[in-house]
Coordinates of C-alpha atoms in Angstrom, one line a residue:
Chain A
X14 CA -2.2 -84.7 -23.9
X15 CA -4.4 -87.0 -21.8
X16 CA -6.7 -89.5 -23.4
X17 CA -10.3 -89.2 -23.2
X18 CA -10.9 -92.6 -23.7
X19 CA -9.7 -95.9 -23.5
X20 CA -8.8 -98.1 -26.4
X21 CA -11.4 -100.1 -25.4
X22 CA -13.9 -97.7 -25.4
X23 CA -13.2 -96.7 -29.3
X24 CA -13.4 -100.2 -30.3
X25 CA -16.4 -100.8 -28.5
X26 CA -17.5 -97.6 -30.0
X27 CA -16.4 -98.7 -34.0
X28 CA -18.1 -101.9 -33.7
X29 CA -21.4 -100.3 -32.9
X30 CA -21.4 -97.5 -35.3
X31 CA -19.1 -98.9 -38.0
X32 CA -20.5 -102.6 -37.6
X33 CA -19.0 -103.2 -41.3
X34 CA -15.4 -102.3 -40.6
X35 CA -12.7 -104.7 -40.7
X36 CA -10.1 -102.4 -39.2
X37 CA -8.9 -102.9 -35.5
X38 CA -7.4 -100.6 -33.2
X39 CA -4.1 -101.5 -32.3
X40 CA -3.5 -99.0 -29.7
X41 CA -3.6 -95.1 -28.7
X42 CA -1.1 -93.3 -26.7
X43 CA -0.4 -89.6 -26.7
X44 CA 1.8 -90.0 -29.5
X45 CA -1.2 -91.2 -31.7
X46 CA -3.0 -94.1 -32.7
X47 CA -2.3 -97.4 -34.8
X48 CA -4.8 -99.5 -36.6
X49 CA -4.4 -102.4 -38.7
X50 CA -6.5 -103.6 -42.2
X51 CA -6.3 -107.2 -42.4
X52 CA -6.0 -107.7 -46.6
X53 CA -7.6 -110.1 -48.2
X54 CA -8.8 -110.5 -52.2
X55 CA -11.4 -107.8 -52.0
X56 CA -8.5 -105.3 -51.4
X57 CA -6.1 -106.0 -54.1
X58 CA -6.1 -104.9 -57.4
X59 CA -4.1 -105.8 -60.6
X60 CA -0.6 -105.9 -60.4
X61 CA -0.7 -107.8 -57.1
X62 CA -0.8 -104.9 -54.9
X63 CA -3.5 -103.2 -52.0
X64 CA -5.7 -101.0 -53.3
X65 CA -5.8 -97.3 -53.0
X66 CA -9.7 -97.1 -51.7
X67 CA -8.6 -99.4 -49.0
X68 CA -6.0 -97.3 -48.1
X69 CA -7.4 -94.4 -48.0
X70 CA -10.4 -95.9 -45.4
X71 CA -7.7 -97.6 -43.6
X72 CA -6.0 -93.5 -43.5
X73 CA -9.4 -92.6 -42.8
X74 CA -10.1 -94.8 -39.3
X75 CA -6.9 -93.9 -38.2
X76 CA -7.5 -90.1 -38.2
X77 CA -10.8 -90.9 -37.2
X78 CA -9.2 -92.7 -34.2
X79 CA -6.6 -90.7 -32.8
X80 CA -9.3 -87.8 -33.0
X81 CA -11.5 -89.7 -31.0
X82 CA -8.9 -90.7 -28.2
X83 CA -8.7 -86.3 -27.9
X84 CA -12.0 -85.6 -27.7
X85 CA -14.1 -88.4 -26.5
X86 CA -16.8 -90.4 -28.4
X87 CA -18.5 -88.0 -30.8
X88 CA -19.8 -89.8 -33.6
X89 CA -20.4 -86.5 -35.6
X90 CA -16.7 -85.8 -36.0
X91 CA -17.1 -85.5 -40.1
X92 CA -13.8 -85.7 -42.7
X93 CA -14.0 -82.7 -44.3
X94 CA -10.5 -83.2 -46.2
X95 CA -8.0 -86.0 -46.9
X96 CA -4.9 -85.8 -49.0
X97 CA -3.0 -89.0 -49.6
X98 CA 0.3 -89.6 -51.7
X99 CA 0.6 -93.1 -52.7
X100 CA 4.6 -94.0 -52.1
X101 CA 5.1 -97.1 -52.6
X102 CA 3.8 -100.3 -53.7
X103 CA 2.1 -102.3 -51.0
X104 CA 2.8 -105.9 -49.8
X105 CA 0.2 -108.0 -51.5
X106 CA 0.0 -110.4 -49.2
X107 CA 0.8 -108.5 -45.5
X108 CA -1.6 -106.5 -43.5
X109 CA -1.6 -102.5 -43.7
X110 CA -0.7 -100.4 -40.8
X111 CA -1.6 -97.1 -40.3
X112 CA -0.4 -94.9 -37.5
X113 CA -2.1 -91.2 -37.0
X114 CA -0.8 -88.2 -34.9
X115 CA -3.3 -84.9 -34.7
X116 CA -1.5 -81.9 -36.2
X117 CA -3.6 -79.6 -34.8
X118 CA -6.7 -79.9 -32.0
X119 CA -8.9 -76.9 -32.3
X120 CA -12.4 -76.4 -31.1
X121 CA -13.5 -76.7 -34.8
X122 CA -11.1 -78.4 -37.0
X123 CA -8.6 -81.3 -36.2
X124 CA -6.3 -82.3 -38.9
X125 CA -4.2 -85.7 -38.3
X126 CA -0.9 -86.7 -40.4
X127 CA -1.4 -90.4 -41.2
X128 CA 1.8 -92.7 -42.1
X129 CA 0.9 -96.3 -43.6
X130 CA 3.0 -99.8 -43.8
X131 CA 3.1 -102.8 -45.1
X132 CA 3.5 -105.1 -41.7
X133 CA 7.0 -105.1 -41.0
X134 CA 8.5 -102.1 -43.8
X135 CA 9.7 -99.6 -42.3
X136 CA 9.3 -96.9 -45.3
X137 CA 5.7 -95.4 -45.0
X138 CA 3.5 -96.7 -48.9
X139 CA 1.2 -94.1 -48.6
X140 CA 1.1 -90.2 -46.4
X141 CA -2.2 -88.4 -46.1
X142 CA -3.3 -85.7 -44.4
X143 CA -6.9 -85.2 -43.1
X144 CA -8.9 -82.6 -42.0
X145 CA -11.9 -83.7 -39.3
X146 CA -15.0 -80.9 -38.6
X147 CA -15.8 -81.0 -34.7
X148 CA -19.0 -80.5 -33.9
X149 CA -19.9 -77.7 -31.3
X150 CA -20.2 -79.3 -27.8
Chain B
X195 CA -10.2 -85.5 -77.9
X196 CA -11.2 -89.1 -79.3
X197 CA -12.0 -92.0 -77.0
X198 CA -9.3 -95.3 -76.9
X199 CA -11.8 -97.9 -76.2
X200 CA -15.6 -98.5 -75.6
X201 CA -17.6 -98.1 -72.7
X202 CA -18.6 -101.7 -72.9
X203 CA -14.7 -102.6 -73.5
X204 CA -14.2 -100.3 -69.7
X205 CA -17.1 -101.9 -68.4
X206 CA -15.4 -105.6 -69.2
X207 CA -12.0 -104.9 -68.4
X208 CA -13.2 -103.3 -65.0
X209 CA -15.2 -106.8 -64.1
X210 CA -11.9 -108.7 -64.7
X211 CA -9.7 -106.7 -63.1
X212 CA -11.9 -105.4 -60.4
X213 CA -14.3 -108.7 -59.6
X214 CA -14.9 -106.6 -56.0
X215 CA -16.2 -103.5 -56.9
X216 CA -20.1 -102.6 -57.7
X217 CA -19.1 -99.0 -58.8
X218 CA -21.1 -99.3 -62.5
X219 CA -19.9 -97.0 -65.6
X220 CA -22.5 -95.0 -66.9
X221 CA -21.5 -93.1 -69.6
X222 CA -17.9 -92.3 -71.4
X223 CA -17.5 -89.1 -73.5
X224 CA -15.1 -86.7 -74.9
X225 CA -16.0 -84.3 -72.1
X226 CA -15.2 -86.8 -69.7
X227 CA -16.5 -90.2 -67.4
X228 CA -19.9 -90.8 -65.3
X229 CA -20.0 -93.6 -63.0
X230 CA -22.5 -94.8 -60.0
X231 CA -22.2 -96.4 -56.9
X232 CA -25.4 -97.9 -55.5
X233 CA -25.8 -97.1 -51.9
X234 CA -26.6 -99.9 -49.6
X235 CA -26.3 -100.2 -45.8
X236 CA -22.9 -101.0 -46.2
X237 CA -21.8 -97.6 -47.6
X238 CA -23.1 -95.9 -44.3
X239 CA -21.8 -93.6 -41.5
X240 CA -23.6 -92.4 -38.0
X241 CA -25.3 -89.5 -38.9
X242 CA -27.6 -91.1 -41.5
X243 CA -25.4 -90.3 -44.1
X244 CA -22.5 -91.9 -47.1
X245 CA -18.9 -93.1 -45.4
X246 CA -15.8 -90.9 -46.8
X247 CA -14.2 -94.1 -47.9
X248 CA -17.3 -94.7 -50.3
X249 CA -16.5 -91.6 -51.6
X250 CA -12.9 -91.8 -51.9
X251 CA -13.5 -95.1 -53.5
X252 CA -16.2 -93.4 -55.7
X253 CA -14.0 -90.6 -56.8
X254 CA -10.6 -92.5 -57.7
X255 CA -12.9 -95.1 -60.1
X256 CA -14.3 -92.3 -61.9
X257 CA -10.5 -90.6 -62.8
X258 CA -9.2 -94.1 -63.7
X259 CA -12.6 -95.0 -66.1
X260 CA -11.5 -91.1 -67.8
X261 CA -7.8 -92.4 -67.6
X262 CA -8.5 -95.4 -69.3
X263 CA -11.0 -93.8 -72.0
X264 CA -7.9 -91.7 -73.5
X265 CA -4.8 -94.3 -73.0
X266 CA -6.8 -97.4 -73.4
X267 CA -6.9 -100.1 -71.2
X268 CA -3.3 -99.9 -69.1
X269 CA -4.0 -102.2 -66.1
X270 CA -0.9 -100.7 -64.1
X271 CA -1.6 -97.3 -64.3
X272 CA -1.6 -96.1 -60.5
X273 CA -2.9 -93.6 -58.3
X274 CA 0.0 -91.2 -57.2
X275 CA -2.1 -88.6 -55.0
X276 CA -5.7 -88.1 -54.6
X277 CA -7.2 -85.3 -52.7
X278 CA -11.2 -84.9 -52.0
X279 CA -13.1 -82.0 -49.6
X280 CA -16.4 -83.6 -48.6
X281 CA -18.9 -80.4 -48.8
X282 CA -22.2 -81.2 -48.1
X283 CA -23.5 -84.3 -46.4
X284 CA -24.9 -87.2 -48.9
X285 CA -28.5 -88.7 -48.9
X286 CA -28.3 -92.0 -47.2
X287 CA -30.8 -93.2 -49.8
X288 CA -29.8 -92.1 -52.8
X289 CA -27.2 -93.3 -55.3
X290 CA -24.1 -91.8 -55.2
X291 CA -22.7 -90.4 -58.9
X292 CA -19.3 -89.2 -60.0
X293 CA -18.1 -87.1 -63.1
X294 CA -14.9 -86.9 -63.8
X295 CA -12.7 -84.9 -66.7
X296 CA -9.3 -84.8 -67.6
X297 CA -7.0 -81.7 -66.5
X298 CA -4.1 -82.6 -67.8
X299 CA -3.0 -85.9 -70.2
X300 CA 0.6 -86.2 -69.9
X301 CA 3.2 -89.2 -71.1
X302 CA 3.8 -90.0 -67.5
X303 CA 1.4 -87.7 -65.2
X304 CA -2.7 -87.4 -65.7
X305 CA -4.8 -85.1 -63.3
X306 CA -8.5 -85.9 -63.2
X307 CA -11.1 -83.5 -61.4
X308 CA -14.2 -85.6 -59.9
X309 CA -17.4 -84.1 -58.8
X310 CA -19.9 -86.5 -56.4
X311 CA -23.4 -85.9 -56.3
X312 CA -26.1 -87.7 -54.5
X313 CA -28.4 -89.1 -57.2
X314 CA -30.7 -85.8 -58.1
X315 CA -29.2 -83.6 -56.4
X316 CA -27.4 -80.2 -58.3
X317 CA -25.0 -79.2 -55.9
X318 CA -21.7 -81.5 -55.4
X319 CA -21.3 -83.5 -51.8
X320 CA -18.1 -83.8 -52.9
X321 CA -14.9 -82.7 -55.1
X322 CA -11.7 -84.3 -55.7
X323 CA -8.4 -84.4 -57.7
X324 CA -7.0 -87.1 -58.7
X325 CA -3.3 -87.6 -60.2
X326 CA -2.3 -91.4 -61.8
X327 CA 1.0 -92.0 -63.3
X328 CA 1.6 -93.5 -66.6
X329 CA 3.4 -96.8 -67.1
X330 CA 5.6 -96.1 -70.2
X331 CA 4.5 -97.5 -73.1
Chain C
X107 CA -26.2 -66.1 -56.1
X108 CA -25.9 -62.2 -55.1
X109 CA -23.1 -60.3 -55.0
X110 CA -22.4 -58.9 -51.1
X111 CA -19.9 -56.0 -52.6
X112 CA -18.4 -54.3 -55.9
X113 CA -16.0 -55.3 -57.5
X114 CA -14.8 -51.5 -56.8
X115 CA -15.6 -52.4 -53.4
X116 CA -13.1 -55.2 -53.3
X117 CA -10.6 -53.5 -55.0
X118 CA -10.3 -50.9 -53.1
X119 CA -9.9 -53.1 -49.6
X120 CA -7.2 -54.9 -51.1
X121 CA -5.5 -51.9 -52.4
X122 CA -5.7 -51.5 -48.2
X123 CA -5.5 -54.6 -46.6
X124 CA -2.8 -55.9 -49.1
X125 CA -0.6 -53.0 -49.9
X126 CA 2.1 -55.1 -51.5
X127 CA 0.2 -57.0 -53.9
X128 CA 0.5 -56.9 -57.5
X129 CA -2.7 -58.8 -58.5
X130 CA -5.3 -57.1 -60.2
X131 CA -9.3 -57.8 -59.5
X132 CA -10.8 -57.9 -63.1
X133 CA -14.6 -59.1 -62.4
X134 CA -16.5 -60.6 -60.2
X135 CA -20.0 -62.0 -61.0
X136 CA -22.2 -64.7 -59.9
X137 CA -19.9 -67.3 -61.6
X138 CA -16.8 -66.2 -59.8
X139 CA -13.7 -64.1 -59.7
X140 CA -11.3 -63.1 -62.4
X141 CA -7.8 -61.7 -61.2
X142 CA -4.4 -61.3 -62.8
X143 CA -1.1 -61.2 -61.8
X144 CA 1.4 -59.0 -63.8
X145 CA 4.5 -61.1 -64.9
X146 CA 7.8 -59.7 -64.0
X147 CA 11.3 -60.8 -63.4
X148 CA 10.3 -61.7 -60.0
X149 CA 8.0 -64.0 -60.8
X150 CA 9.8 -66.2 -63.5
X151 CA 12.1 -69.3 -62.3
X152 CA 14.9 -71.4 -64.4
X153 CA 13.7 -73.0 -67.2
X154 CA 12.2 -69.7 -68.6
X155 CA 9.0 -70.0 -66.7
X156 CA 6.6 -68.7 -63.8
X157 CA 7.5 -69.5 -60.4
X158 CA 5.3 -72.0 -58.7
X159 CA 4.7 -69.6 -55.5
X160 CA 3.8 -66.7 -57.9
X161 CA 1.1 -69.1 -59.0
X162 CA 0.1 -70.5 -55.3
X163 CA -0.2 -66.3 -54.8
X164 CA -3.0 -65.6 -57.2
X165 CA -4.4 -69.1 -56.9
X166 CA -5.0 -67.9 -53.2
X167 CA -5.8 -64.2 -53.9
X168 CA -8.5 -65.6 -56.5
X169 CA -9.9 -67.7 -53.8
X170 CA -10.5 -64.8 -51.4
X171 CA -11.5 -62.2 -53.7
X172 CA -14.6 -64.8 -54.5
X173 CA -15.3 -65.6 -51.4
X174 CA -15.4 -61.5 -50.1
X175 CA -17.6 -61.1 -53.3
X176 CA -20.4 -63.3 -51.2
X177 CA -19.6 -63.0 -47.9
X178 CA -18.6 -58.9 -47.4
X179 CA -15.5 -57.3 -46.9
X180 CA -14.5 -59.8 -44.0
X181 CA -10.5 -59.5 -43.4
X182 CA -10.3 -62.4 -41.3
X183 CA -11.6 -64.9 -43.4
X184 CA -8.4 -67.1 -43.6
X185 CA -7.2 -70.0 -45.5
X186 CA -6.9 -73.3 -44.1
X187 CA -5.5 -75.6 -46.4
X188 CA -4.7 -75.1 -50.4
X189 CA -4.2 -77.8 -52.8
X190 CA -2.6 -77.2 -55.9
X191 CA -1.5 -79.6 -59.1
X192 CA 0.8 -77.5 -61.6
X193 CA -0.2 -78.7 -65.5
X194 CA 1.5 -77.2 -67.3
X195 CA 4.6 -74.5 -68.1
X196 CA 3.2 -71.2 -67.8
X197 CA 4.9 -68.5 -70.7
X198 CA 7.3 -66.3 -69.2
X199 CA 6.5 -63.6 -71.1
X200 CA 2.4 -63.9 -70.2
X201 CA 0.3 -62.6 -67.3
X202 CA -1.0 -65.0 -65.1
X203 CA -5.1 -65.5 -65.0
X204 CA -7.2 -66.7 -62.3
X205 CA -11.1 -68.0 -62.4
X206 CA -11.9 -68.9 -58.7
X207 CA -15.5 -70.5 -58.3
X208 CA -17.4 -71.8 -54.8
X209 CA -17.4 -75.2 -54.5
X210 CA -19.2 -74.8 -50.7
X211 CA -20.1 -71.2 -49.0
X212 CA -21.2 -72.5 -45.5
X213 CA -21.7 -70.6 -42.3
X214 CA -17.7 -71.7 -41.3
X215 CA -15.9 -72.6 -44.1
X216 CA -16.1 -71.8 -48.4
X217 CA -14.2 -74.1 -50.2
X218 CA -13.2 -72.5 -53.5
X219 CA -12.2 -73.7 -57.1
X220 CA -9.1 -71.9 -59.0
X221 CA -8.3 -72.2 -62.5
X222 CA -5.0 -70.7 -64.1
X223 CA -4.2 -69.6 -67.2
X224 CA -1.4 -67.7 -69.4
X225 CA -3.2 -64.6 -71.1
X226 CA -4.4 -66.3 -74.0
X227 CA -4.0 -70.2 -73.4
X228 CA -7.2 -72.3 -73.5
X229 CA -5.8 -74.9 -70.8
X230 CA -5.4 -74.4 -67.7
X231 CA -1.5 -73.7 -66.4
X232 CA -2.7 -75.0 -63.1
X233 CA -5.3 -76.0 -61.0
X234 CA -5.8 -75.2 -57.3
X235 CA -8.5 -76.1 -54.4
X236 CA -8.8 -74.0 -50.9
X237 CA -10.4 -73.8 -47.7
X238 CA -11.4 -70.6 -46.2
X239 CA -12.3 -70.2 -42.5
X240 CA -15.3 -68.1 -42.4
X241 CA -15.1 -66.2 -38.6
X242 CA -18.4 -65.9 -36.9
X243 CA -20.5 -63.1 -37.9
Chain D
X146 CA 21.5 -91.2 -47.3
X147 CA 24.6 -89.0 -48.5
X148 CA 24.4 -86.1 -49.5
X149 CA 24.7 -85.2 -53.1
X150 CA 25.8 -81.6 -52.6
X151 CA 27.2 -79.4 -49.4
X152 CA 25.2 -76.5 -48.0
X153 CA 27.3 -74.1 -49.7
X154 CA 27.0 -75.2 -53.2
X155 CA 22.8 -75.3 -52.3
X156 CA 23.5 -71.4 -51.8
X157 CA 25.4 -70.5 -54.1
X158 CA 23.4 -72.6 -56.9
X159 CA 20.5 -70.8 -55.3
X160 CA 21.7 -67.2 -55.0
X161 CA 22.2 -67.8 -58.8
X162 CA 19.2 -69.3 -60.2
X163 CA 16.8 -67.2 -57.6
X164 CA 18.3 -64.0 -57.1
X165 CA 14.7 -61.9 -56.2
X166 CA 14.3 -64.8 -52.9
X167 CA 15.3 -63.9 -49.7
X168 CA 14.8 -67.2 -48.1
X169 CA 17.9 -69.0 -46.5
X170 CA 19.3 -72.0 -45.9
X171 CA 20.1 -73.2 -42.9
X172 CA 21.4 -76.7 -42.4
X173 CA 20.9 -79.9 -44.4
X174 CA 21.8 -83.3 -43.6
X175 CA 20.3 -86.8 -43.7
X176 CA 17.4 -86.2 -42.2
X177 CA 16.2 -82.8 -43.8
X178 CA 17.1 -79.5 -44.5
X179 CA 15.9 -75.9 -42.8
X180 CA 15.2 -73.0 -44.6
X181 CA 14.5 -69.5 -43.0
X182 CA 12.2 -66.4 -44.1
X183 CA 12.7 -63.1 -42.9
X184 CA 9.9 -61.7 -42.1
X185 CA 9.3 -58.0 -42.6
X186 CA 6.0 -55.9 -43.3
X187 CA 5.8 -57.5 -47.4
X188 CA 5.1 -60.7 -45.6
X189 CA 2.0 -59.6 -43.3
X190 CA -1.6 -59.7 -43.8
X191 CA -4.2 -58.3 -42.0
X192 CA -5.1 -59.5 -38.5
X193 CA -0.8 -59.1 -37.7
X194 CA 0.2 -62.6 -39.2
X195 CA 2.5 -63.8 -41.5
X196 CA 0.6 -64.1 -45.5
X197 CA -0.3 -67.9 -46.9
X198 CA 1.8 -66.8 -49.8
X199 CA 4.9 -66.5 -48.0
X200 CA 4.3 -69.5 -46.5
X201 CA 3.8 -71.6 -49.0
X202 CA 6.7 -69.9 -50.8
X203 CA 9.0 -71.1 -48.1
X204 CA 7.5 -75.0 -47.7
X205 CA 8.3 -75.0 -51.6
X206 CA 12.0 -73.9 -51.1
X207 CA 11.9 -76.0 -48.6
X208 CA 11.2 -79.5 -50.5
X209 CA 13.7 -78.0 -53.0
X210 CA 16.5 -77.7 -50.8
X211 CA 16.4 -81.2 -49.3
X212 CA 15.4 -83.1 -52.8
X213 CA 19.0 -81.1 -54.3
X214 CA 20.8 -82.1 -51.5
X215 CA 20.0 -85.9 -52.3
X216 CA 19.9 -85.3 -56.4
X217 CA 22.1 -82.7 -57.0
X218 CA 21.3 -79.5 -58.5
X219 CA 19.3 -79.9 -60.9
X220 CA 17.5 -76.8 -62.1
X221 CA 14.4 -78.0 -64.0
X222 CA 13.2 -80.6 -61.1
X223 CA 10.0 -78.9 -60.9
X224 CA 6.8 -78.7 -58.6
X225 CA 4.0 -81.0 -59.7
X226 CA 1.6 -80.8 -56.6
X227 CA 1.7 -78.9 -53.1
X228 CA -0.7 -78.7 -50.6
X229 CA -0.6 -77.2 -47.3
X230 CA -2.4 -76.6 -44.0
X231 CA -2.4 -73.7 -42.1
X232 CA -2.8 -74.8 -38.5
X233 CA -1.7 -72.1 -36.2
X234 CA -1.6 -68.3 -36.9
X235 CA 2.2 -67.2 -37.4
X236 CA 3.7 -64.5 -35.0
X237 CA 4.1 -61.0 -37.3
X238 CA 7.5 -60.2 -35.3
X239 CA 9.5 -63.3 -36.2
X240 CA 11.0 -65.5 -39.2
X241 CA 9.4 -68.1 -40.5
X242 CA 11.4 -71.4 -40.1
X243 CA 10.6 -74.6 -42.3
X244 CA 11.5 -78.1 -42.2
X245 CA 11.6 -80.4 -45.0
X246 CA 12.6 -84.2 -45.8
X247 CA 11.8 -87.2 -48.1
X248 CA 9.2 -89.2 -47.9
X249 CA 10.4 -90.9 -51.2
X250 CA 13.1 -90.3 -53.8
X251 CA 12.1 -92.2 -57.2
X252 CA 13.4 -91.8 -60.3
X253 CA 10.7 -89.8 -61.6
X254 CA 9.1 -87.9 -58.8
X255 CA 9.8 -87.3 -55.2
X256 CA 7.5 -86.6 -52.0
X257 CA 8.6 -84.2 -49.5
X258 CA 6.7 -83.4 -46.0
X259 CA 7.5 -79.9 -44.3
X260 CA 6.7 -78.3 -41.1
X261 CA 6.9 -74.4 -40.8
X262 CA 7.4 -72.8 -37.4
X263 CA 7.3 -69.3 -36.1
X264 CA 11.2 -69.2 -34.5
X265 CA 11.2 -70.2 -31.4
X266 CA 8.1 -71.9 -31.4
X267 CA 7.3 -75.6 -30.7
X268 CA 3.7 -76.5 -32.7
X269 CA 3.9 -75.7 -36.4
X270 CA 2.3 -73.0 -37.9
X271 CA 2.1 -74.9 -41.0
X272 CA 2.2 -78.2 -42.5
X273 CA 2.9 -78.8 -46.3
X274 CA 3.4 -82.1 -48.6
X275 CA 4.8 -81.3 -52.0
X276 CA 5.6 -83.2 -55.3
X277 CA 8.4 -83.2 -57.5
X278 CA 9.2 -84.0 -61.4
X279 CA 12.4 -85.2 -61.7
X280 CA 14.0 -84.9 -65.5
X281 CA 15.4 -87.7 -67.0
X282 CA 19.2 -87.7 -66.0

């Protein structure tokens, strides 16, 4: 699969339509995309751990990303299901990874397998699945 | 089913152990948990409309608030899996609400159900299920 | 909401379209969908209990037989994705119940609500969510 | 990982406590296991493509074969959660193959992914992530 845009392009792209984000773009390839969430105190919770909300945006961006890298710079590409298993308990105090390949590129629906680390594990702490609506072109 | 602990006793706990959040409890019965997140610009997506990771963010505080209404308040009680179909689009200016009941209270395994609505409005914007797993007691 | 067909009318384009089933349509109003799956040997699994596929079966048939009671008699109305958290051990000696609600009847895609229970049980054996692809009309 | 049973005893144990299930099993090592469905006419549905039912029947089987090949066989590890998303329609005229492995092993539940093909094909029809409850040992 070729890319429709450059990795520049979707962060240029993020910043301007998701000015709050704190997630980067590592990279896309045709294998997928990674992205990274800093962590800081506003995404732990007790126990010492990352919470699951900020997993599940961090899931979120990814799919987001990889789907964008397919089909160009639509900002109407809309999650219209995500399904995350929580695996294992994050790294307080390292940054989450989250790599996303698409499953399936249709004219309509897109759904992306995500995989998330702790930086430097090498067994995923969370899986999700989501499923993106593609506006008609 | 009888409640474990106060409202106001959630409400405190949640403050200490969740300093971060601004997702407010509303209401605690035996039918289940409402709680509110006010929407600010923050919470937004293109499109005019509320991000999935509110949401998802939305949706998992409501199952834990039920959670903790029936076991008390269990600080390491975890999300295991949570699963949410966005259906219809949010208002961008409206609060967003979440009801959530208990499907299931097992010793080890508790499935929520979560219904979002925009403040007002009578048909969901969103539905998830939510399964936590029990520290044994 | 109306009704696009009888229930007659859907039983009979199962009886068709589905030759092989064993699930019985037992009403349809504006609420939703009541069917019931007939417990056999087949269906049971060790431990004295219903199979978890027999149940994904009529959590799936429920779904569509909903969905065809707004929408028409539309056999290519397919399911996209299904989501389902088991509760609790079904009888083995019991039929299986399904209530399937709407969640979301757009132009492209219902999302439907199942419920299941053993004949008689209050609470639900399991709980299901699916996605239907609606083909353009 | 080893293995905590061969393929043979996964059979046999099989054969035994599913005797109405014609799916096979086809290999399992380290990394997975593969399961097959034959599929005949009791497996279609309309529109000349394999049913969601048998699909999901076969993801399940799938998950179960590679968590007894790490566990053991142990009869009441049951399903707690499946979910599954139908990507690509199957091909009526050939088996349904599935492919399943760990995404975690704990004590007390275990996380399986699985791809389904049509045989011979390379893009899955089918993707699936499933939970189990392990008993107490």
């Amino acid at each position: 699969m070729n890319l429709a845009v450059t990795v520049a392009e979707i962060r240029h792209f993020l910043r301007e339509q998701f000015p709050q984000t704190s997630i980067e773009v590592e990279s896309v390839d045709a294998q997928g995309a990674w992205v990274r969430q800093a962590i800081g105190h506003a995404h732990l919770r007790p126990g010492g751990t990352v919470s699951g909300p900020t997993m599940m945006a961090t899931a979120d961006c990814a799919a987001y990303v990889v789907l964008l890298s397919r089909i160009g710079l639509v900002p109407l590409a809309v999650t219209t299901q995500l399904s995350i298993n929580f695996l294992r308990k994050p790294a307080a105090d390292r940054d989450i990874r989250a790599h996303a390949s698409l499953l399936k590129l249709g004219k309509r629906l897109a759904v992306a397998e995500i995989r998330l680390y702790s930086e430097g594990g090498e067994a995923p702490v969370a899986h999700a699945v989501a499923t993106y609506a593609i506006p008609p072109r």
